[in-house]
């Protein structure tokens, strides 16, 4: 019995009246990679955040190596041997790489009250070298690095002190293939040293490949723990959702002819430092995919078409000749955009679901005297939130209280409410579980059939292959190839053009 | 075991009470009633008897607080209101000899111009709003001293014709009612609050946030320009100290009214009215109690701090813009 690393015992956590965790109990062993899966809002992140001191649990205990732990912040958790890599950015702007790595542990470099920056940088440099991230310089400001590199810095930050438990919360969805491989390597290293990894992911093939065992949560309840070698994807889906997932996941049709009608023409668009001389046409009723490495510039395509890019050159023209150069023009000409950075660019977090959904449609909802009635706003928001089957307490609830998938549903509800004809969806299923993913795919398919045009930018090659009529691959800010919808299209033909 | 549970329960309960919207909504009103009640007893009813005098002081604060309320809703601050009132008051005085309507328009335009000046540096030069407005506060205070130091700028005697409750109260009500409707029942208010809660996302939802921020500063200046007319009607001339510390009075009034200092979704229009009333009653009560200026400032400081601590919107931890 000595190899139990962590015992979770009757842990509960409420947010207001939402019961995020209900009396959850299970054990994790030493030298194990344990995946934690469940749909959005099932309580995975709440559990790990409570363990890492980010949230405070309401009831229950965490027993680490036979000793009860209750960290009240991340530094205390680190000292207990628990570290976490969070879903979003976990590094702080305005600090150097080294300062970020040793955040909360500066005392190791302080003598007589003075911080020895040189020693800190030297130590950070050694660590980065050890991990093989030489290109990251410890004395540089963290904001000089992109998302990907910052995640690598976080990996160093979370693992250099050989934690007893490493929590990885949904980190892989934000990483490119190389970053993922690096993370996998570190996970295996932690396990091989006899320590424990708790791994949260929505990517089931990844979960099956990487973990030794899998714990499933559903709506805050503990469901089961299974050995990864004894279960397959469908089995997991069934446990997560509580029923069989029926019907197709992606689109089923092949060989449908794309309409000749061009709804948006992008010509010689350049955004300094991000994309170079990009031209393409979007047809009516098609799903046009953009794929590539996360630094290929593909995420800027959505912004450029939405008039949101800074310093853009070239033109984006609609069928009626309107040039899109700013966001209000884009929206009034029926263009919608959902950002990869959902929490900052798509949603006003500390605001109600109602206002978030109504925001672009306020002019349409106002009466002749430009007045708005609460009743109308509430009805509008409720209609579209329900249409997207958003899990919420009511439209007055703040968006910040929702889980990732439900936030995305609010974003989509906003644009469905606006009835936009051209949808620019950047990573629409990022960090979202299968149930909601399926909803989003079906929604996209029905929109396409209704004659709406969609640009889908995604790092998940399978969904591009499964959903798109055409896929444009980006490399180093330029278009490196285009592929058409085909039954035998596979990931390798995309990757070949990406790197 | 039981003991432990009660220990855990207590702070939660207290936190819930502090964080609840009920408290946010009701405390200023309870405070207002309590303050009226307490001071009437302490002053043996003399406060009630001088209600007209007290009411007379509220117009300027109430009108100009409306503009600042809009600014604070979107997460900004404005410390230049006192100087705006001063400059606009001088303009009103100078023009009152020519034509009264022209004087009103002149005051509003002068206020709007200074507001535009603030807005330009805040929006186009991207300087934090409180830095910009502190600078303009000193800048225009300098102008006021230059123009009114030797002798106060006197208005035409005709302004006294307008020194009646219907005019002053009427103007105040017009400003309040228009502002209330615009804030509560048009997209103006929803957009303002949304900017306070998360500007970037609002921009991506199609709101021209920069233009809006600029116009709001201009609007706040214009509203204070109108308050300057009421001020001159009341006082007849502009001294070198005209409008001094109005900005602090407004800020205190709004916070007393339950306004979260970072703006955002929890802002309510009632904050302006309840807060201004509460501030004026409190102020007058303390004067009538015969307290010295120093003691009054001390007490005001403590009350202000308590209210800020109570109403700070901790979920919305963004720094004030």
mmCIF file of N, CA and C in Angstrom, chain A residues 8 39 51 62 66 70 106 125 143 147 164 171 211 213 217 227 240 303 307 340 354 410 418 495 497:
data_model
loop_
_atom_site.group_PDB
_atom_site.id
_atom_site.type_symbol
_atom_site.label_atom_id
_atom_site.label_comp_id
_atom_site.label_asym_id
_atom_site.label_seq_id
_atom_site.Cartn_x
_atom_site.Cartn_y
_atom_site.Cartn_z
ATOM 1 N N UNK A 8 -7.356 11.258 -2.753
ATOM 2 C CA UNK A 8 -8.378 12.306 -2.765
ATOM 3 C C UNK A 8 -9.555 11.743 -1.981
ATOM 4 N N UNK A 39 -16.435 15.677 -19.493
ATOM 5 C CA UNK A 39 -16.893 16.774 -20.333
ATOM 6 C C UNK A 39 -16.599 18.110 -19.664
ATOM 7 N N UNK A 51 -6.239 21.129 -5.654
ATOM 8 C CA UNK A 51 -5.045 20.439 -5.197
ATOM 9 C C UNK A 51 -3.833 21.372 -5.231
ATOM 10 N N UNK A 62 -6.925 16.119 0.852
ATOM 11 C CA UNK A 62 -5.944 15.557 -0.063
ATOM 12 C C UNK A 62 -4.839 14.970 0.808
ATOM 13 N N UNK A 66 0.695 10.051 2.609
ATOM 14 C CA UNK A 66 0.252 9.796 3.970
ATOM 15 C C UNK A 66 0.055 11.029 4.823
ATOM 16 N N UNK A 70 -3.009 20.997 2.529
ATOM 17 C CA UNK A 70 -4.025 21.967 2.093
ATOM 18 C C UNK A 70 -3.371 23.294 1.738
ATOM 19 N N UNK A 106 12.225 33.062 -5.035
ATOM 20 C CA UNK A 106 13.357 33.976 -5.195
ATOM 21 C C UNK A 106 14.304 33.899 -4.003
ATOM 22 N N UNK A 125 19.607 29.385 -16.922
ATOM 23 C CA UNK A 125 20.271 28.995 -18.150
ATOM 24 C C UNK A 125 20.641 27.523 -18.137
ATOM 25 N N UNK A 143 7.772 38.360 -22.477
ATOM 26 C CA UNK A 143 6.845 38.718 -23.550
ATOM 27 C C UNK A 143 7.504 38.748 -24.923
ATOM 28 N N UNK A 147 3.642 32.170 -27.538
ATOM 29 C CA UNK A 147 2.850 31.288 -26.685
ATOM 30 C C UNK A 147 3.551 29.954 -26.454
ATOM 31 N N UNK A 164 6.478 15.993 -6.622
ATOM 32 C CA UNK A 164 5.914 14.655 -6.398
ATOM 33 C C UNK A 164 4.719 14.435 -7.311
ATOM 34 N N UNK A 171 -3.004 21.399 -21.413
ATOM 35 C CA UNK A 171 -1.957 22.236 -21.994
ATOM 36 C C UNK A 171 -1.730 21.897 -23.453
ATOM 37 N N UNK A 211 -1.355 7.874 -21.079
ATOM 38 C CA UNK A 211 -1.603 7.610 -19.663
ATOM 39 C C UNK A 211 -1.512 6.132 -19.329
ATOM 40 N N UNK A 213 -3.415 5.081 -16.539
ATOM 41 C CA UNK A 213 -4.781 4.821 -16.100
ATOM 42 C C UNK A 213 -5.590 6.104 -16.265
ATOM 43 N N UNK A 217 -14.601 11.787 -14.645
ATOM 44 C CA UNK A 217 -15.542 12.570 -13.840
ATOM 45 C C UNK A 217 -16.716 12.963 -14.731
ATOM 46 N N UNK A 227 -7.896 1.137 -16.533
ATOM 47 C CA UNK A 227 -6.558 1.022 -17.103
ATOM 48 C C UNK A 227 -6.600 1.398 -18.574
ATOM 49 N N UNK A 240 -17.782 9.091 -20.213
ATOM 50 C CA UNK A 240 -17.810 10.539 -20.017
ATOM 51 C C UNK A 240 -19.207 11.111 -20.153
ATOM 52 N N UNK A 303 -8.331 37.275 -38.106
ATOM 53 C CA UNK A 303 -8.309 38.696 -37.723
ATOM 54 C C UNK A 303 -8.241 39.591 -38.956
ATOM 55 N N UNK A 307 -11.022 42.541 -40.273
ATOM 56 C CA UNK A 307 -10.632 43.954 -40.152
ATOM 57 C C UNK A 307 -10.007 44.271 -38.817
ATOM 58 N N UNK A 340 -9.201 32.681 -31.055
ATOM 59 C CA UNK A 340 -8.539 31.594 -30.327
ATOM 60 C C UNK A 340 -8.411 31.988 -28.855
ATOM 61 N N UNK A 354 -26.238 37.413 -20.982
ATOM 62 C CA UNK A 354 -27.173 38.206 -21.787
ATOM 63 C C UNK A 354 -26.443 39.302 -22.563
ATOM 64 N N UNK A 410 -21.521 30.371 -25.724
ATOM 65 C CA UNK A 410 -22.023 31.744 -25.634
ATOM 66 C C UNK A 410 -21.510 32.563 -26.818
ATOM 67 N N UNK A 418 -26.860 36.953 -34.340
ATOM 68 C CA UNK A 418 -26.612 38.047 -35.297
ATOM 69 C C UNK A 418 -26.915 37.569 -36.713
ATOM 70 N N UNK A 495 0.625 17.395 -43.048
ATOM 71 C CA UNK A 495 1.874 17.686 -42.331
ATOM 72 C C UNK A 495 3.002 17.944 -43.324
ATOM 73 N N UNK A 497 2.970 19.479 -46.004
ATOM 74 C CA UNK A 497 2.971 20.856 -46.468
ATOM 75 C C UNK A 497 3.212 21.866 -45.337
#
